PDB file of C-alpha atoms in Angstrom:
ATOM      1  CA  UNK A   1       4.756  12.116  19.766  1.00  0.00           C
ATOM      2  CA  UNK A   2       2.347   9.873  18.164  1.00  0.00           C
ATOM      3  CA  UNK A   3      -0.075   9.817  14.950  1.00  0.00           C
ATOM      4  CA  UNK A   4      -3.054  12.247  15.137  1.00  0.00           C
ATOM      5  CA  UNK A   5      -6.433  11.505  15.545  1.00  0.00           C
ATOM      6  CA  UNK A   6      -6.543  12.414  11.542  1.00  0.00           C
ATOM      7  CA  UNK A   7      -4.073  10.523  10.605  1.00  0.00           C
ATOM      8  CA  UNK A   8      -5.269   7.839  12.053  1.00  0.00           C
ATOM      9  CA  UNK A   9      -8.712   8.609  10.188  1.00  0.00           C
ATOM     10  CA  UNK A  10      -7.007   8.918   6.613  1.00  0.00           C
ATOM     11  CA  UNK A  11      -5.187   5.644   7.342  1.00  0.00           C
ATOM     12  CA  UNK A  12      -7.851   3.492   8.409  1.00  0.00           C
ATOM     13  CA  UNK A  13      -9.972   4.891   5.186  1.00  0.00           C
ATOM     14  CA  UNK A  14      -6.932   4.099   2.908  1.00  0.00           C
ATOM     15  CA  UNK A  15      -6.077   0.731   4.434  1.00  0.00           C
ATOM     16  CA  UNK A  16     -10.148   0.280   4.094  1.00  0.00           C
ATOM     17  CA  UNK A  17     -10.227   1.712   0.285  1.00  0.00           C
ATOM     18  CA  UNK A  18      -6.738  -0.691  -0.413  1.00  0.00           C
ATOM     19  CA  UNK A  19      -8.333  -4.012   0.691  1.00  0.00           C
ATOM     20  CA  UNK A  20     -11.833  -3.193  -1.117  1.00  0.00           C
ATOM     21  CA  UNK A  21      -9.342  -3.356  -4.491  1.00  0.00           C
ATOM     22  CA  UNK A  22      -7.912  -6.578  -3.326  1.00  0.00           C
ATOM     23  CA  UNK A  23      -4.413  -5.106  -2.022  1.00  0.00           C
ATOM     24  CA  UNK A  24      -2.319  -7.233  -0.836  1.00  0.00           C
ATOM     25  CA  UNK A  25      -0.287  -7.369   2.825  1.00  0.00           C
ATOM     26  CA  UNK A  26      -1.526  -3.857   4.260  1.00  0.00           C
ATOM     27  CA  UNK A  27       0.550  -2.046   6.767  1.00  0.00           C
ATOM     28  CA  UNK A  28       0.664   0.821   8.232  1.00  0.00           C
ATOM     29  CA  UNK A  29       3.313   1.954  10.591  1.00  0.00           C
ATOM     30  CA  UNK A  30       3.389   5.475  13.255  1.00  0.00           C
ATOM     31  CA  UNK A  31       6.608   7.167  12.111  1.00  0.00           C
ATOM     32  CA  UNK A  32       6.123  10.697  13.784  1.00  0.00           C
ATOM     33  CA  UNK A  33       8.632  10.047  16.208  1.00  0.00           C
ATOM     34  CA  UNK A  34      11.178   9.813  13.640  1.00  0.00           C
ATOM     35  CA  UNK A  35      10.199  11.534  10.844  1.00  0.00           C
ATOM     36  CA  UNK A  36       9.573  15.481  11.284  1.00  0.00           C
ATOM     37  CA  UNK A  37       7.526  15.097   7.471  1.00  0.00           C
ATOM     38  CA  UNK A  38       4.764  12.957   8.292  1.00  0.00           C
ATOM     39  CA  UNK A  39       2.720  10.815  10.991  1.00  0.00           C
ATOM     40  CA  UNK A  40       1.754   7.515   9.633  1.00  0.00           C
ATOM     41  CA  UNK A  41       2.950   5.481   6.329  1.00  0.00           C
ATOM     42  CA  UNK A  42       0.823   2.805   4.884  1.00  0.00           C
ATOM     43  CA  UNK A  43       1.999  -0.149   2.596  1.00  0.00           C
ATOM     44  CA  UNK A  44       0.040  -1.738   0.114  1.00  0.00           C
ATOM     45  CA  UNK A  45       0.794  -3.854  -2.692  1.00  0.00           C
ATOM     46  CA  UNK A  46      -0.443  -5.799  -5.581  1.00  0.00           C
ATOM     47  CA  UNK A  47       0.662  -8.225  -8.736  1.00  0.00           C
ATOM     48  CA  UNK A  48      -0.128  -6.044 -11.856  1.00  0.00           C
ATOM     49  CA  UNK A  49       0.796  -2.822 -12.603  1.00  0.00           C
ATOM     50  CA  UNK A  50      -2.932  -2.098 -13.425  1.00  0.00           C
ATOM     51  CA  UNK A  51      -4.732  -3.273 -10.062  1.00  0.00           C
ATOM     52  CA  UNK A  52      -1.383  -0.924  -8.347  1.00  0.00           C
ATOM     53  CA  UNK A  53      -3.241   1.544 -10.233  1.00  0.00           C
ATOM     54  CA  UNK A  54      -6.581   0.823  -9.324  1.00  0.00           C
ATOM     55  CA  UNK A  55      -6.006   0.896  -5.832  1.00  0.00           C
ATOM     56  CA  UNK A  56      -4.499   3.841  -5.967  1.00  0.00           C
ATOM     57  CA  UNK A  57      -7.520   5.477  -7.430  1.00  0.00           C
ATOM     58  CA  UNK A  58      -9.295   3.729  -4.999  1.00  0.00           C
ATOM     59  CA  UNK A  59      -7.765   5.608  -2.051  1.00  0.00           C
ATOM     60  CA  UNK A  60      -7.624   9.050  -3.600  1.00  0.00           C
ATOM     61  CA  UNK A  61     -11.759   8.684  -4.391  1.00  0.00           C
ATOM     62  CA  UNK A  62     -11.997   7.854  -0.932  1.00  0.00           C
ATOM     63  CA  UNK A  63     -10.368   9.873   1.072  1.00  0.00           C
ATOM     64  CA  UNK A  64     -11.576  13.161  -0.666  1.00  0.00           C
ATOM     65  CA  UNK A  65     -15.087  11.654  -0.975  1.00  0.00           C
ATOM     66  CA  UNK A  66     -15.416  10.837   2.494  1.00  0.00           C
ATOM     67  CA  UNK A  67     -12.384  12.733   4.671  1.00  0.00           C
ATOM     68  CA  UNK A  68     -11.852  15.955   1.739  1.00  0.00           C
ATOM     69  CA  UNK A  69      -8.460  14.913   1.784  1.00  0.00           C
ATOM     70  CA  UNK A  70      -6.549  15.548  -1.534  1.00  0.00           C
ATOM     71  CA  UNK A  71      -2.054  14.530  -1.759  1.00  0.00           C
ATOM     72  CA  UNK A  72      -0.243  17.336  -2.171  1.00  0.00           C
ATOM     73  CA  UNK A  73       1.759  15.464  -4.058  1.00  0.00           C
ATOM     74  CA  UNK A  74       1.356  12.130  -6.279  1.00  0.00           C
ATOM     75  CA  UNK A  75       4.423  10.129  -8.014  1.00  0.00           C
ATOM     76  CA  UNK A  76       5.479   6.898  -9.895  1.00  0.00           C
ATOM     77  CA  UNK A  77       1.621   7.231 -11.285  1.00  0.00           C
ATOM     78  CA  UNK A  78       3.283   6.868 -14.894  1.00  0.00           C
ATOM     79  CA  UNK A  79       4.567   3.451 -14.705  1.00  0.00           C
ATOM     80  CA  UNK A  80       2.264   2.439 -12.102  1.00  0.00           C
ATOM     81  CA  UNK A  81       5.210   0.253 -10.036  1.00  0.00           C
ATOM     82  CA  UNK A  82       5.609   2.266  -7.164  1.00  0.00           C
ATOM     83  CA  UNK A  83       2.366   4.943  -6.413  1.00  0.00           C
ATOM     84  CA  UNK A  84       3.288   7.137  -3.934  1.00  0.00           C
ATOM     85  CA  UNK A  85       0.693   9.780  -2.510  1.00  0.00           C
ATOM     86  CA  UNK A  86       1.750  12.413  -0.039  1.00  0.00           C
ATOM     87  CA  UNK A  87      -0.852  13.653   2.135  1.00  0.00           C
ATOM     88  CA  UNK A  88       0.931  15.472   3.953  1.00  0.00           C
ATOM     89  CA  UNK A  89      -0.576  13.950   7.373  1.00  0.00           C
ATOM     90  CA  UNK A  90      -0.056  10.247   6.268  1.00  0.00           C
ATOM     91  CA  UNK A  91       2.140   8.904   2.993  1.00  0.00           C
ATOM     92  CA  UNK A  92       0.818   5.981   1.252  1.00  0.00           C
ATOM     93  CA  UNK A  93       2.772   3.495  -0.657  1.00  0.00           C
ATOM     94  CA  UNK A  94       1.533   0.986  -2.895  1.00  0.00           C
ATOM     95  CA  UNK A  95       3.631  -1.265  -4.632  1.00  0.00           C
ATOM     96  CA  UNK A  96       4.245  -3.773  -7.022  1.00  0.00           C
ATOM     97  CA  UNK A  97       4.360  -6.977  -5.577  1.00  0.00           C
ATOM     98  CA  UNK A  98       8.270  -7.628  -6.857  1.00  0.00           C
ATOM     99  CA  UNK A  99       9.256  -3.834  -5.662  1.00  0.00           C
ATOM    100  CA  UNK A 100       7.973  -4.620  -2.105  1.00  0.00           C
ATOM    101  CA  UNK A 101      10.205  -7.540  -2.172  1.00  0.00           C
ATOM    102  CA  UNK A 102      12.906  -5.750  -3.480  1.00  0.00           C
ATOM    103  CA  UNK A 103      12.473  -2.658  -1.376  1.00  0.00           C
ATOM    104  CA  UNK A 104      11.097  -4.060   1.739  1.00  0.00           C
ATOM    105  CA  UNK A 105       9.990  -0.923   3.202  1.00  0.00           C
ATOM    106  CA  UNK A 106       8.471  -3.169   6.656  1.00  0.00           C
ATOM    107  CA  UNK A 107      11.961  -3.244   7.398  1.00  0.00           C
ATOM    108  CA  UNK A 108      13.169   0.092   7.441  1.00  0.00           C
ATOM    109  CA  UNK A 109      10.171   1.015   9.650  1.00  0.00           C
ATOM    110  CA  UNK A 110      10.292  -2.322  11.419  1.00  0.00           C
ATOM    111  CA  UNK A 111      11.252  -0.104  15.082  1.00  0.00           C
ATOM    112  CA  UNK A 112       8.347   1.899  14.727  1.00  0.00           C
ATOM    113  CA  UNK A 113       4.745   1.567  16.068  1.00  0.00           C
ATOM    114  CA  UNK A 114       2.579  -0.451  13.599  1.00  0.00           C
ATOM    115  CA  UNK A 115      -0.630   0.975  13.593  1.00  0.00           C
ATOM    116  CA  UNK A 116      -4.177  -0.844  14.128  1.00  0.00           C
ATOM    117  CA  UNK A 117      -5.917  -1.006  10.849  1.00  0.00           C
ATOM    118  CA  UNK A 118      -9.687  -2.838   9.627  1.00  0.00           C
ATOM    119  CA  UNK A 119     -10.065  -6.053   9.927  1.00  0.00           C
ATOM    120  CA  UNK A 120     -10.217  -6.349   5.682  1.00  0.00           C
ATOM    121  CA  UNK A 121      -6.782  -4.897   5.607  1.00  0.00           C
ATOM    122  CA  UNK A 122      -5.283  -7.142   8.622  1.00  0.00           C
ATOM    123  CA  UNK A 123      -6.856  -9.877   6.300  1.00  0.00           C
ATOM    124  CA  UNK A 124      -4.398  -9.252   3.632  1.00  0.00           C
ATOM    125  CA  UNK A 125      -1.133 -10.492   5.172  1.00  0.00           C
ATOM    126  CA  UNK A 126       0.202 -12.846   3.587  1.00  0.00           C
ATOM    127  CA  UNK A 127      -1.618 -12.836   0.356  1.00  0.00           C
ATOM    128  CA  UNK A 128       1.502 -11.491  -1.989  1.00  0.00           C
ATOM    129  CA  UNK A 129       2.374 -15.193  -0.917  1.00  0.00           C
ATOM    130  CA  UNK A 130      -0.206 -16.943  -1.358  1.00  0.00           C
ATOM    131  CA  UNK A 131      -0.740 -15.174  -4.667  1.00  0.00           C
ATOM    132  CA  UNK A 132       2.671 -16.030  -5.757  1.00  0.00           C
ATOM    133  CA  UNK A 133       2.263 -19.902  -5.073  1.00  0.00           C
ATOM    134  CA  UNK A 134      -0.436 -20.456  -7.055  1.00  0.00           C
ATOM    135  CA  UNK A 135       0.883 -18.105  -9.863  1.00  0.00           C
ATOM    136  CA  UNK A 136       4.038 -20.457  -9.895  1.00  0.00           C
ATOM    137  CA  UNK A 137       1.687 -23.392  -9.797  1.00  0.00           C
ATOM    138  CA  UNK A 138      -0.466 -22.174 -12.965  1.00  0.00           C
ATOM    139  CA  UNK A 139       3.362 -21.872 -14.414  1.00  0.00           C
ATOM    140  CA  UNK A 140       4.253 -25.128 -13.934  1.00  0.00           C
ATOM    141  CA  UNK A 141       1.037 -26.599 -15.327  1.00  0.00           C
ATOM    142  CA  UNK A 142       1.277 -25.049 -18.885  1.00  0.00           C
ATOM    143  CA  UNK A 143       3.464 -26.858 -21.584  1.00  0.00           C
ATOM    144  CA  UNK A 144       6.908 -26.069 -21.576  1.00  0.00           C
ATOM    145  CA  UNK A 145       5.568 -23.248 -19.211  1.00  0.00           C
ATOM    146  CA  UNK A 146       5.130 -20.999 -21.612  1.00  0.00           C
ATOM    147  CA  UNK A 147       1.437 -18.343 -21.274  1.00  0.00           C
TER     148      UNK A 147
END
């Protein structure tokens, strides 16, 4: 068994809607033939609680605006860490950047198919990284490395 032609749709508009609001490392991964739940997961991630939650946003307004897809089911919206939105057909994940690390969701799901996504989203790998250097680098440059 493999994703559905609409969960393929609601993924690549996610993925799409995620790297618009600067996501970082987008992922997506075909889970159906292991999961009974749901096709398709998609990471996402990002270093502040309130761009987690702006991408977030970002997918919901875009999948019911273009695809009338609404989650069943929304969670960790509160603290804005860990979003998780269940639609049913596809479950997206977007993280902050030091629960990805800690989680690591890519390698729970690291046997399963990873889906094709935009080319904006594939251009997001590696940017938690990246993003993370030249934090530590603005760090280092402050006296006594103090904000």
């Amino acid at each position: 068994m493999t994703a559905t032609d609409r969960s393929l749709e609601l993924i690549n508009t996610a993925a799409q809607a995620a790297a618009d609001k600067l996501a970082h490392d987008i992922i997506a991964y075909d889970v159906s033939d292991v999961l009974s739940i749901t096709d398709a997961f998609l990471l996402a991630s990002a270093p502040n609680d309130r761009q987690v939650k702006a991408i977030v946003d970002e997918i919901e307004e875009r999948l019911s605006k273009d695809l009338g897809a609404k989650p069943v089911r929304r969670e960790g919206d509160r603290e804005a860490r860990w979003v998780l939105l269940d639609y049913v057909d596809i479950v997206v994940h977007v993280q902050h950047s030091e629960e990805r690390v800690f989680y690591a969701l890519e390698r729970l799901w690291k046997d399963c198919p990873e889906l094709e996504l935009p080319e904006d989203a594939r251009a997001t790998r590696g940017k938690a990284e990246e993003h993370a250097k030249l934090q530590a680098a603005e760090d280092a440059d402050r006296p006594g490395g103090e904000w």
